[in-house]
């Protein structure tokens, strides 16, 4: 471990630094957590309170951050204790803010090191990205603090470690004072990475790297042996944000498959625009279905075949929806600057020149408002002009000024806005977008918008307005999962043509043709040691990739406590089940409202068959992720209850009852019953000459008979 005072590396077992005697093992500081908690923004408090009652011990996929500030000790020689405490409090409060900004939580302080968690209790699909962003922001925060320090003092520095993976998360300690924490190897590795990180650097583990490499530049480091780990770990050092990573798409892995029709609708929209017919094109679809990819292909086409147009591209981010105008401001900024210019001041200078040139003589009136929007310093005379405006009037003037800017620009060339993920636009940008829509009726300006199905509360009004006011201008392009044939092609593109047929079918079954799921499952398989060694994989060995798990968990975390409980029970029962079985299992609660919620959020689908209502998981992955989040010890109990309930009351109401019971008894640990039901299922199948199935059940019986433990 590196000594925070003198920087010398010490053997991990040392309690004190061998060089200067500084204590290396620091106590956990609870008071500091309480102080930093005061920085939690209201919106995050609400979200935590919302999930609070649903928190149980469970498996979660999280990113763990350890960030350590060094330099306080040497500063302490020049400051009196009170000043030092004040400085430290200021630092830690600032760091807390950087964590909360991305909806992570502070787990604990160990000396001058903060441990933060992203992904629990609130999950986001992009938690690894949030963790890296938080660490980069922490570095900036420390720089700001340094800038305010007396020149004679030594600079503070921060070094961090981030690791992503499975943990057991949940409440510890007494129930009254909720304390949330995570445990497991993932945490230990994050801490060790932090120990190895030189001052001023951020080291991440391989899974964090894999899930964020589309957004940041990294430098690979030599594999390291971390204390307590048998295998070597390959860390990566974060260099910074990747320029152009705002395209909402990781590296392109396969040629585009299908989507001819959708792409030609977009091209048609552009041809119409050239001819003077503006439109609003709306792409909508589930997570990972290919919205960003379609937009990427469209933009690629426009850059090559439509150089006469102005393409203004923007994207909503799940973690930036609280920054006013961020989404549209960034897109216009990028449009005006075109390439990365090194400093903010230079950027502003270029924007200013471009605005002046674009607006010409008669546009001078609106320049102050455009400067306000782009955060450019106003002249004294301009300041005078805007001074008397209240915030509402100022906003209106800014909106009008941007509309004027676009009108001017559209006189020169047709404009197409391409906005991806508008469900994550900040509310000011959505308002501005709404304000700009009427331009399509009089100018060569079109909008191509995409949004993800799910929580659409932020854009409900915008969508309604488009529907009500611009029906003749609007074209909706709903994106569906790939067909089995196209899925097959995608898998072959990703994994090679000679992939085992069974494996291909398995991926299609799991992913249901969702390209993101296909890519992630394929990558997981390709990277698994067994596959690399050519040993082949059994179905049981194939795990759900963390990225998919995170996407699913973030949906499940939005459910209320009862619905989440119901989903857990449902996931143990299986892919589909009769409503009456759920009723029987959850007797004392009103299940209908919760089933309704699960149906509304498109997690379950209702199926009516033979006068009975059944429910099925719309996506098998939702069942699997929910199932695996439940601790094994709990699952055993539920399997037992489910098996007994089915055995007592449902034997004549379910198809393939013997195999269902074999499954539940097997996982309930009742091998006798599991064995007899597996044989029975095999006998039943062979009586019907269903030989493949019969073989499956007999094999299952054989497996049960020879397995000691599940
Ligand atoms: N038709 C396709 N052919 C080949 N690859 C595809 C196709 N559609 C999507 N992909 C790939 O699948 C992955 C997920 O697609 P994409 O990011 O476009 O989904 P999305 O709908 O934008 O998801 P999100 O809701 O998360 O924004 C990407 O790596 C993309 O390149
Ligand atoms: Mg996308």
XYZ file of C-alpha atoms and ligand atoms in Angstrom:
742
model
C 0.000 0.000 0.000
C 1.218 3.482 -0.888
C 1.802 5.801 2.071
C -0.403 8.894 1.789
C 2.240 11.034 3.479
C 5.534 10.133 1.784
C 4.335 8.065 -1.197
C 6.543 5.040 -0.445
C 5.099 1.626 -1.319
C 4.655 -0.624 1.733
C 3.908 -4.341 1.997
C 0.148 -4.788 2.372
C 0.418 -6.256 5.870
C 2.089 -3.103 7.274
C -0.026 -1.103 9.703
C 2.445 1.805 9.642
C 4.619 3.188 6.856
C 8.119 1.704 6.981
C 9.573 5.023 5.788
C 7.855 7.704 7.850
C 5.757 5.817 10.413
C 2.429 7.193 9.160
C -0.549 4.930 10.072
C -1.636 3.041 6.953
C -4.796 1.333 8.184
C -7.316 4.054 8.815
C -10.487 3.680 10.836
C -13.893 3.980 9.183
C -15.179 7.493 9.742
C -18.961 7.494 10.209
C -19.239 11.165 11.130
C -17.862 12.170 7.784
C -20.499 10.137 5.938
C -23.201 11.947 7.887
C -21.697 15.320 6.958
C -21.400 14.458 3.269
C -24.936 13.049 3.193
C -26.172 16.604 3.611
C -25.126 17.143 0.009
C -27.560 14.553 -1.365
C -29.836 16.341 -3.818
C -33.568 16.187 -3.228
C -34.220 14.174 -6.391
C -31.823 11.438 -5.297
C -33.281 11.346 -1.781
C -36.685 10.721 -3.335
C -35.373 7.872 -5.441
C -33.607 6.270 -2.486
C -36.709 6.571 -0.325
C -38.705 5.008 -3.111
C -36.549 1.875 -3.240
C -35.779 1.820 0.459
C -38.544 -0.574 1.438
C -37.737 -2.949 -1.378
C -34.132 -3.342 -0.344
C -33.238 -6.857 0.594
C -30.043 -8.755 0.396
C -29.566 -9.543 -3.252
C -27.016 -10.053 -5.999
C -26.365 -6.884 -7.932
C -24.077 -5.739 -10.672
C -22.343 -2.579 -9.469
C -19.332 -0.375 -10.009
C -17.365 0.291 -6.872
C -15.155 3.353 -6.524
C -12.352 3.955 -4.071
C -10.921 7.466 -4.238
C -8.158 8.558 -1.940
C -6.972 12.097 -1.327
C -3.333 12.511 -0.461
C -1.578 15.616 0.769
C -3.505 16.551 3.913
C -0.670 15.443 6.159
C 1.901 17.770 4.676
C -0.618 20.622 4.570
C -1.430 19.980 8.228
C 1.998 21.286 9.181
C 1.121 24.762 7.837
C -2.550 25.069 8.885
C -4.052 25.172 12.342
C -6.320 22.216 13.178
C -9.500 24.190 12.637
C -8.469 25.399 9.199
C -7.400 21.890 8.272
C -10.747 20.421 9.345
C -12.549 23.067 7.354
C -10.482 22.310 4.260
C -11.032 18.569 4.611
C -14.758 18.993 5.094
C -14.931 21.190 2.031
C -13.064 18.547 0.008
C -15.192 15.649 1.113
C -18.439 17.514 0.662
C -17.341 18.334 -2.871
C -16.429 14.721 -3.583
C -19.804 13.673 -2.199
C -21.505 16.014 -4.641
C -19.603 14.455 -7.548
C -20.846 11.010 -6.509
C -24.441 12.106 -5.979
C -24.463 13.998 -9.276
C -24.365 10.618 -11.033
C -26.706 9.001 -8.518
C -24.102 6.907 -6.803
C -24.023 6.623 -3.024
C -21.239 7.085 -0.512
C -20.659 3.835 1.302
C -17.972 4.828 3.763
C -14.880 6.862 4.461
C -11.749 5.029 5.467
C -9.331 7.711 6.554
C -9.097 10.097 3.606
C -10.447 7.539 1.184
C -14.030 7.515 0.040
C -15.819 4.362 -1.088
C -18.777 4.934 -3.395
C -21.171 2.571 -5.139
C -22.869 3.008 -8.490
C -25.655 0.562 -9.292
C -27.137 -0.056 -5.881
C -29.573 0.687 -4.350
C -30.493 2.495 -7.585
C -29.389 0.856 -10.811
C -28.758 2.598 -14.112
C -27.753 0.796 -17.256
C -24.663 2.996 -17.519
C -23.374 2.774 -13.950
C -19.762 1.989 -14.964
C -19.758 5.143 -17.105
C -21.173 7.152 -14.234
C -18.445 5.847 -11.932
C -15.679 6.973 -14.310
C -17.344 10.361 -14.838
C -17.613 10.841 -11.082
C -13.893 10.097 -10.680
C -12.969 12.532 -13.445
C -15.150 15.177 -11.818
C -13.502 14.455 -8.455
C -10.132 15.174 -10.040
C -11.425 18.504 -11.329
C -12.910 19.265 -7.917
C -9.538 18.712 -6.253
C -7.903 20.964 -8.848
C -10.423 23.694 -8.005
C -9.593 23.321 -4.333
C -5.876 23.476 -5.122
C -6.412 26.683 -7.072
C -7.838 28.271 -3.930
C -4.976 27.150 -1.679
C -2.119 29.339 -0.588
C 0.781 29.012 -3.078
C 3.139 27.915 -0.320
C 1.069 24.808 0.435
C 1.608 21.437 -1.193
C -1.046 20.432 -3.716
C -3.709 17.871 -2.866
C -3.977 14.867 -5.154
C -6.508 12.130 -5.675
C -6.061 8.605 -6.972
C -8.885 6.192 -7.619
C -9.734 2.581 -8.423
C -12.958 1.410 -10.064
C -14.143 -2.130 -10.467
C -17.384 -3.501 -11.889
C -18.970 -6.844 -11.128
C -21.267 -8.893 -8.941
C -21.705 -8.121 -5.257
C -24.091 -9.023 -2.512
C -25.864 -5.815 -1.645
C -28.268 -4.987 1.090
C -29.003 -3.638 4.486
C -26.657 -4.354 7.314
C -26.979 -3.496 10.955
C -30.220 -2.559 12.624
C -33.319 -1.836 10.564
C -33.967 1.542 12.110
C -30.805 3.133 10.870
C -30.621 1.948 7.301
C -27.100 1.176 6.321
C -26.562 -0.048 2.856
C -23.420 -1.732 1.708
C -21.987 -4.154 -0.789
C -19.655 -7.056 -0.258
C -17.574 -9.343 -2.379
C -14.481 -9.727 -4.454
C -15.505 -6.852 -6.732
C -15.091 -4.472 -3.801
C -11.694 -5.825 -2.804
C -10.353 -5.510 -6.324
C -11.533 -1.885 -6.551
C -9.682 -1.112 -3.352
C -6.515 -2.826 -4.573
C -6.683 -0.957 -7.877
C -6.860 2.272 -5.912
C -3.787 1.194 -3.936
C -1.894 0.657 -7.187
C -2.992 3.948 -8.780
C -0.297 6.639 -8.804
C -1.401 10.068 -7.482
C -3.662 11.862 -9.951
C -4.681 8.713 -11.824
C -7.747 6.495 -12.156
C -7.312 2.739 -12.651
C -10.208 0.571 -13.704
C -10.666 -3.197 -13.834
C -11.312 -5.137 -17.070
C -15.121 -5.195 -16.836
C -15.321 -1.452 -16.198
C -13.033 -0.944 -19.188
C -15.138 -3.175 -21.419
C -18.345 -1.361 -20.541
C -17.002 2.179 -20.868
C -14.441 2.005 -23.646
C -16.915 3.594 -26.056
C -16.956 6.715 -23.879
C -13.392 7.151 -22.602
C -9.829 6.773 -23.803
C -7.752 4.315 -21.805
C -4.167 3.203 -21.559
C -3.747 -0.535 -20.991
C -1.351 -1.404 -18.177
C 0.669 -4.528 -17.528
C -1.331 -7.244 -15.734
C -0.904 -6.920 -11.981
C -1.091 -9.411 -9.194
C -3.432 -7.937 -6.621
C -3.314 -9.048 -3.047
C -5.715 -11.892 -2.306
C -6.303 -12.683 -5.993
C -4.858 -15.789 -7.572
C -5.300 -14.624 -11.165
C -3.587 -11.557 -12.576
C -5.793 -8.530 -13.206
C -5.325 -6.313 -16.245
C -5.999 -2.706 -15.268
C -6.562 0.256 -17.569
C -5.779 3.861 -16.808
C -8.391 6.453 -17.729
C -6.998 9.118 -20.047
C -10.176 11.145 -20.450
C -13.464 11.480 -22.269
C -13.432 10.284 -25.832
C -14.087 12.991 -28.359
C -17.207 12.088 -30.304
C -18.353 9.514 -27.760
C -21.609 11.378 -27.617
C -22.958 9.341 -30.518
C -24.772 6.921 -28.276
C -23.227 3.939 -29.933
C -20.306 1.817 -28.982
C -17.852 0.681 -31.583
C -19.673 -0.757 -34.555
C -19.253 -4.532 -34.443
C -21.163 -5.884 -37.373
C -22.255 -4.567 -40.737
C -25.773 -3.287 -40.668
C -28.259 -6.091 -41.043
C -31.726 -5.487 -42.429
C -33.355 -2.124 -41.693
C -33.571 -1.313 -45.411
C -37.101 -0.127 -45.136
C -36.481 2.074 -42.110
C -33.366 3.570 -43.636
C -35.123 4.353 -46.889
C -37.885 6.144 -44.978
C -35.222 8.359 -43.420
C -33.546 8.986 -46.776
C -36.935 9.803 -48.221
C -37.419 12.332 -45.425
C -34.208 14.043 -46.424
C -35.096 14.061 -50.142
C -38.398 15.667 -49.203
C -36.589 18.304 -47.183
C -34.412 19.220 -50.149
C -37.576 19.633 -52.176
C -38.998 21.946 -49.530
C -41.220 19.491 -47.634
C -40.130 19.408 -44.008
C -41.065 16.594 -41.645
C -40.755 15.081 -38.192
C -39.421 11.537 -38.291
C -39.815 9.566 -35.085
C -37.899 6.385 -34.375
C -39.094 4.476 -31.353
C -38.235 1.128 -29.856
C -37.113 -0.938 -26.915
C -33.692 -0.725 -25.348
C -30.944 -1.931 -27.666
C -33.204 -2.560 -30.647
C -30.989 -0.440 -32.895
C -32.242 3.168 -32.759
C -28.811 4.781 -32.414
C -27.409 2.428 -35.039
C -30.088 3.443 -37.510
C -29.371 7.107 -36.849
C -25.654 6.439 -37.227
C -26.239 4.849 -40.646
C -28.473 7.742 -41.619
C -25.846 10.291 -40.628
C -23.187 8.355 -42.485
C -25.374 8.449 -45.569
C -26.013 12.183 -45.202
C -22.334 13.033 -44.789
C -21.514 11.243 -48.021
C -24.542 11.881 -50.190
C -26.005 15.078 -48.832
C -23.170 17.524 -48.231
C -25.471 20.425 -49.022
C -27.414 19.979 -45.791
C -26.667 21.081 -42.232
C -26.814 18.087 -39.907
C -27.221 19.015 -36.261
C -26.831 16.001 -34.047
C -27.664 15.755 -30.350
C -28.295 13.114 -27.767
C -29.916 12.857 -24.348
C -27.932 11.340 -21.496
C -29.548 9.550 -18.591
C -27.268 11.406 -16.163
C -27.437 14.861 -17.627
C -31.160 15.430 -17.734
C -30.848 17.902 -14.850
C -28.558 20.367 -16.645
C -30.660 23.085 -18.344
C -30.314 23.238 -22.153
C -27.442 20.755 -22.056
C -28.805 18.555 -24.843
C -29.509 21.224 -27.446
C -26.650 23.464 -26.388
C -24.168 20.625 -26.930
C -25.585 19.819 -30.327
C -25.373 23.409 -31.578
C -21.960 23.780 -30.012
C -20.703 20.724 -31.842
C -22.279 21.904 -35.060
C -20.586 25.297 -34.883
C -17.201 24.075 -33.698
C -17.060 20.952 -35.886
C -13.882 19.642 -34.356
C -12.254 19.487 -30.992
C -10.622 22.773 -30.120
C -8.369 22.616 -27.126
C -9.660 25.292 -24.795
C -13.057 26.552 -23.819
C -12.006 30.119 -24.487
C -10.981 29.272 -28.049
C -14.282 27.442 -28.551
C -16.178 30.516 -27.445
C -14.186 32.766 -29.723
C -15.002 30.612 -32.741
C -18.694 30.395 -31.821
C -18.841 34.152 -31.412
C -17.292 34.767 -34.827
C -19.618 32.272 -36.475
C -22.699 33.775 -34.843
C -21.744 37.283 -35.895
C -21.139 36.120 -39.473
C -24.376 34.121 -39.620
C -26.632 36.748 -38.113
C -25.339 39.563 -40.368
C -26.343 43.180 -39.864
C -30.021 42.787 -39.077
C -29.430 39.971 -36.580
C -27.340 42.092 -34.218
C -30.405 42.631 -32.051
C -30.577 39.006 -30.991
C -26.858 38.432 -30.447
C -26.922 39.136 -26.693
C -29.482 36.372 -26.199
C -27.470 33.940 -28.270
C -24.386 34.848 -26.233
C -26.359 34.146 -23.078
C -27.340 30.739 -24.429
C -23.774 29.846 -25.416
C -22.329 31.250 -22.172
C -20.311 33.905 -24.001
C -19.352 37.063 -22.100
C -21.629 40.010 -22.959
C -20.358 43.536 -23.644
C -21.381 46.255 -21.177
C -23.954 47.630 -23.646
C -25.410 44.149 -24.176
C -25.552 43.546 -20.437
C -27.521 46.741 -20.089
C -30.004 45.470 -22.638
C -30.788 42.204 -20.890
C -30.545 43.514 -17.319
C -34.200 44.534 -16.983
C -35.585 41.187 -18.151
C -36.985 38.727 -15.638
C -35.976 35.090 -16.131
C -39.134 34.164 -17.999
C -38.797 37.003 -20.514
C -35.112 36.274 -20.905
C -35.865 32.665 -21.739
C -38.424 33.706 -24.311
C -35.908 36.063 -25.917
C -33.352 33.256 -26.042
C -35.874 30.928 -27.697
C -36.727 33.596 -30.272
C -33.048 34.276 -30.901
C -32.351 30.600 -31.584
C -35.326 30.410 -33.912
C -33.943 33.450 -35.766
C -30.519 31.829 -35.946
C -32.030 28.699 -37.490
C -34.062 30.715 -39.947
C -30.901 32.489 -41.067
C -29.053 29.227 -41.402
C -31.897 27.564 -43.289
C -31.809 30.382 -45.843
C -28.373 29.066 -46.753
C -28.939 25.296 -46.463
C -31.606 22.839 -45.377
C -31.268 21.771 -41.753
C -31.894 18.358 -40.316
C -31.846 17.876 -36.562
C -31.020 14.351 -35.479
C -31.812 13.933 -31.812
C -31.254 10.531 -30.215
C -32.768 9.465 -26.871
C -34.981 12.507 -26.408
C -36.573 10.833 -23.356
C -33.395 11.923 -21.570
C -33.317 15.503 -22.821
C -33.312 18.055 -20.016
C -36.638 19.812 -19.612
C -35.381 23.187 -20.922
C -34.194 21.531 -24.139
C -37.554 19.799 -24.538
C -39.295 23.135 -24.133
C -36.996 24.699 -26.693
C -37.580 21.809 -29.084
C -41.318 22.307 -28.703
C -40.838 26.001 -29.407
C -38.856 25.315 -32.579
C -41.312 22.835 -34.115
C -43.453 25.472 -35.899
C -40.399 26.288 -38.036
C -41.080 23.169 -40.099
C -44.175 24.810 -41.501
C -42.256 27.696 -43.022
C -38.625 26.664 -43.376
C -36.459 23.897 -44.762
C -35.962 22.397 -41.309
C -36.717 18.762 -40.379
C -36.463 16.839 -37.143
C -35.476 13.232 -36.792
C -36.089 12.152 -33.195
C -35.618 8.848 -31.426
C -36.848 7.669 -28.090
C -36.819 4.492 -26.068
C -40.105 2.932 -24.995
C -40.606 2.872 -21.232
C -40.766 5.868 -18.935
C -41.820 8.701 -21.230
C -42.976 11.180 -18.599
C -40.436 13.801 -19.706
C -41.671 13.911 -23.293
C -45.393 13.194 -22.954
C -46.338 16.772 -23.783
C -43.913 17.040 -26.661
C -45.242 13.838 -28.228
C -48.818 14.986 -27.747
C -48.058 18.326 -29.320
C -46.469 16.635 -32.328
C -49.457 14.320 -32.672
C -52.023 17.103 -32.360
C -50.370 19.872 -34.340
C -48.261 18.156 -36.981
C -50.014 14.937 -38.000
C -49.390 15.590 -41.691
C -45.706 16.210 -41.156
C -45.021 13.252 -38.905
C -43.785 9.796 -39.826
C -43.332 7.182 -37.102
C -40.764 4.437 -37.578
C -41.215 1.783 -34.908
C -38.206 -0.526 -34.629
C -38.751 -4.187 -33.857
C -36.329 -6.950 -32.942
C -34.479 -8.677 -35.773
C -36.085 -11.704 -37.403
C -34.537 -15.118 -36.554
C -32.802 -15.150 -39.968
C -31.334 -11.667 -39.441
C -30.370 -12.574 -35.879
C -28.556 -15.604 -37.271
C -26.616 -13.340 -39.650
C -25.707 -10.966 -36.855
C -24.435 -13.820 -34.686
C -22.327 -15.131 -37.564
C -20.907 -11.674 -38.200
C -19.933 -11.387 -34.572
C -18.755 -14.921 -33.871
C -17.822 -16.385 -37.225
C -19.659 -18.694 -39.580
C -18.640 -21.942 -37.943
C -20.409 -21.319 -34.646
C -22.244 -24.289 -33.289
C -25.907 -24.370 -34.418
C -27.161 -25.101 -30.906
C -25.308 -22.089 -29.554
C -26.781 -19.863 -32.247
C -30.282 -21.078 -31.458
C -29.623 -20.524 -27.783
C -28.565 -16.897 -28.360
C -31.616 -16.230 -30.514
C -33.903 -17.754 -27.922
C -32.331 -15.696 -25.132
C -32.151 -12.423 -27.020
C -35.401 -12.706 -28.974
C -33.608 -10.900 -31.799
C -32.622 -7.836 -29.808
C -29.272 -6.771 -31.342
C -27.854 -5.364 -28.107
C -28.644 -8.575 -26.240
C -27.212 -10.640 -29.106
C -23.986 -8.635 -29.106
C -23.517 -8.819 -25.370
C -24.269 -12.528 -25.065
C -22.025 -13.299 -28.035
C -19.208 -11.252 -26.566
C -19.576 -12.917 -23.195
C -19.303 -16.314 -24.810
C -16.324 -15.324 -26.969
C -14.505 -13.991 -23.942
C -15.211 -16.960 -21.693
C -12.210 -19.129 -20.901
C -14.028 -22.399 -21.739
C -14.943 -21.123 -25.207
C -11.456 -19.786 -25.857
C -9.994 -23.161 -24.995
C -12.376 -24.762 -27.473
C -14.132 -26.794 -24.827
C -17.594 -25.638 -25.829
C -20.133 -24.362 -23.372
C -23.143 -25.896 -21.766
C -26.207 -23.720 -21.378
C -25.669 -23.542 -17.671
C -22.207 -22.086 -18.150
C -23.460 -19.143 -20.176
C -24.018 -16.196 -17.923
C -26.098 -13.115 -18.532
C -23.622 -10.295 -19.245
C -23.392 -7.527 -16.655
C -24.414 -4.897 -19.192
C -27.752 -6.600 -19.849
C -28.234 -7.236 -16.176
C -27.712 -3.538 -15.458
C -30.225 -2.517 -18.110
C -32.807 -4.919 -16.710
C -32.133 -4.035 -13.066
C -32.604 -0.336 -13.739
C -36.096 -1.150 -15.067
C -36.926 -3.407 -12.118
C -35.712 -0.849 -9.561
C -38.368 1.564 -10.781
C -41.142 -0.786 -9.615
C -42.938 -0.479 -6.320
C -42.117 -2.876 -3.515
C -45.080 -5.194 -3.982
C -44.653 -5.421 -7.744
C -40.991 -6.218 -7.287
C -41.840 -8.978 -4.814
C -44.404 -10.404 -7.166
C -41.883 -10.361 -10.003
C -39.423 -12.282 -7.886
C -41.927 -15.025 -7.117
C -42.938 -15.093 -10.782
C -39.316 -15.472 -11.857
C -38.941 -18.520 -9.670
C -42.105 -20.113 -11.011
C -40.803 -19.810 -14.546
C -41.164 -18.168 -17.929
C -44.988 -18.352 -17.796
C -47.611 -19.246 -15.234
C -51.344 -19.134 -14.552
C -52.609 -16.170 -12.590
C -54.321 -18.515 -10.148
C -50.984 -20.005 -9.126
C -49.670 -16.561 -8.226
C -52.868 -15.893 -6.283
C -52.392 -19.089 -4.361
C -48.783 -18.307 -3.555
C -49.325 -14.696 -2.549
C -52.593 -15.157 -0.721
C -52.611 -12.260 1.649
C -51.915 -9.493 -0.867
C -53.764 -7.787 -3.645
C -51.876 -8.930 -6.692
C -53.986 -7.386 -9.436
C -52.750 -3.835 -9.198
C -49.177 -5.055 -9.239
C -49.680 -7.410 -12.122
C -51.169 -4.465 -13.888
C -48.053 -2.418 -13.243
C -45.879 -5.222 -14.575
C -48.031 -5.400 -17.662
C -47.996 -1.635 -18.165
C -44.243 -1.531 -17.926
C -44.115 -4.291 -20.527
C -42.310 -6.762 -18.320
C -45.142 -9.316 -18.302
C -47.672 -10.083 -21.014
C -51.127 -11.474 -20.431
C -52.244 -14.542 -22.379
C -55.784 -15.875 -22.280
C -56.021 -19.598 -22.914
C -58.803 -22.104 -22.198
C -60.710 -19.631 -20.029
C -57.683 -19.162 -17.870
C -55.395 -16.127 -17.584
C -51.698 -16.746 -17.914
C -48.787 -14.370 -17.712
C -45.442 -14.676 -19.401
C -42.223 -12.715 -19.185
C -42.099 -10.677 -22.365
C -38.399 -11.186 -22.393
C -36.749 -14.316 -20.952
C -33.829 -12.186 -19.835
C -36.045 -10.329 -17.373
C -36.950 -13.616 -15.750
C -33.369 -14.737 -15.582
C -31.954 -11.502 -14.166
C -34.672 -11.312 -11.517
C -34.174 -14.963 -10.626
C -30.412 -14.614 -10.228
C -30.761 -11.501 -8.094
C -32.385 -13.620 -5.380
C -29.982 -15.221 -2.958
C -29.670 -18.977 -3.400
C -30.697 -19.682 0.179
C -33.991 -17.854 -0.417
C -34.608 -19.446 -3.789
C -34.476 -22.902 -2.211
C -37.353 -22.000 0.101
C -39.474 -20.529 -2.666
C -38.896 -23.513 -4.949
C -40.094 -25.768 -2.158
C -43.276 -23.767 -1.560
C -43.984 -23.566 -5.280
C -43.396 -27.299 -5.792
C -45.721 -28.203 -2.918
C -48.451 -25.793 -4.011
C -48.369 -27.120 -7.555
C -48.343 -30.697 -6.361
C -51.342 -30.141 -4.119
C -53.557 -27.993 -6.312
C -52.370 -27.740 -9.887
C -51.496 -31.232 -11.079
C -54.414 -31.369 -13.490
C -54.090 -27.777 -14.656
C -50.566 -27.477 -15.963
C -48.999 -29.004 -19.022
C -45.858 -31.034 -18.492
C -46.535 -31.127 -14.791
C -43.976 -33.844 -14.044
C -41.107 -31.909 -15.542
C -42.203 -28.720 -13.778
C -42.253 -30.503 -10.455
C -38.935 -32.178 -11.197
C -37.430 -28.731 -11.804
C -38.767 -27.131 -8.618
C -37.975 -30.108 -6.393
C -34.487 -30.253 -7.825
C -33.795 -26.631 -6.906
C -35.593 -27.049 -3.599
C -32.985 -29.699 -2.758
C -35.478 -32.567 -2.643
C -33.572 -35.010 -4.831
C -35.883 -37.986 -4.214
C -38.887 -36.188 -5.615
C -36.845 -34.526 -8.356
C -35.637 -37.949 -9.464
C -39.026 -39.618 -9.479
C -40.672 -36.722 -11.338
C -37.866 -36.608 -13.927
C -38.324 -40.308 -14.649
C -42.080 -39.841 -14.797
C -41.663 -36.956 -17.261
C -39.369 -39.154 -19.349
C -41.859 -42.019 -19.327
C -44.700 -39.732 -20.330
C -42.691 -38.306 -23.201
C -41.583 -41.703 -24.465
C -45.180 -42.966 -24.337
C -45.940 -40.207 -26.844
C -42.852 -41.132 -28.915
C -41.359 -37.739 -28.126
C -37.914 -39.249 -27.987
C -35.857 -36.096 -27.781
C -37.849 -34.851 -24.809
C -37.766 -38.256 -23.171
C -33.987 -38.291 -23.476
C -33.814 -34.823 -21.969
C -35.797 -35.892 -18.890
C -33.917 -39.165 -18.438
C -30.672 -37.234 -18.637
C -32.046 -34.832 -16.082
C -32.880 -37.815 -13.869
C -29.368 -39.093 -14.303
C -27.989 -35.704 -13.380
C -30.192 -35.521 -10.275
C -29.172 -38.986 -9.234
C -25.487 -38.196 -9.523
C -25.471 -34.671 -8.081
C -24.864 -34.241 -4.421
C -25.895 -30.656 -4.092
C -27.589 -28.034 -6.283
N -29.477 -3.857 -37.756
C -28.344 -4.034 -37.075
N -27.299 -4.691 -37.638
C -26.153 -4.870 -36.957
N -25.928 -4.422 -35.704
C -26.925 -3.752 -35.107
C -28.179 -3.528 -35.753
N -28.971 -2.837 -34.905
C -28.250 -2.632 -33.797
N -27.030 -3.176 -33.910
C -25.987 -3.138 -32.870
O -26.582 -3.469 -31.631
C -26.117 -2.621 -30.590
C -27.293 -1.895 -29.943
O -27.874 -1.013 -30.861
P -28.199 0.512 -30.525
O -27.201 1.062 -29.608
O -28.417 1.206 -31.811
O -29.573 0.318 -29.769
P -30.523 1.470 -29.202
O -31.888 1.119 -29.656
O -30.006 2.789 -29.571
O -30.401 1.191 -27.651
P -30.668 2.214 -26.434
O -32.119 2.121 -26.129
O -29.837 1.637 -25.349
O -30.226 3.563 -26.864
C -25.115 -1.685 -31.233
O -23.811 -2.155 -30.999
C -25.455 -1.731 -32.708
O -24.328 -1.473 -33.513
Mg -29.292 4.356 -28.372
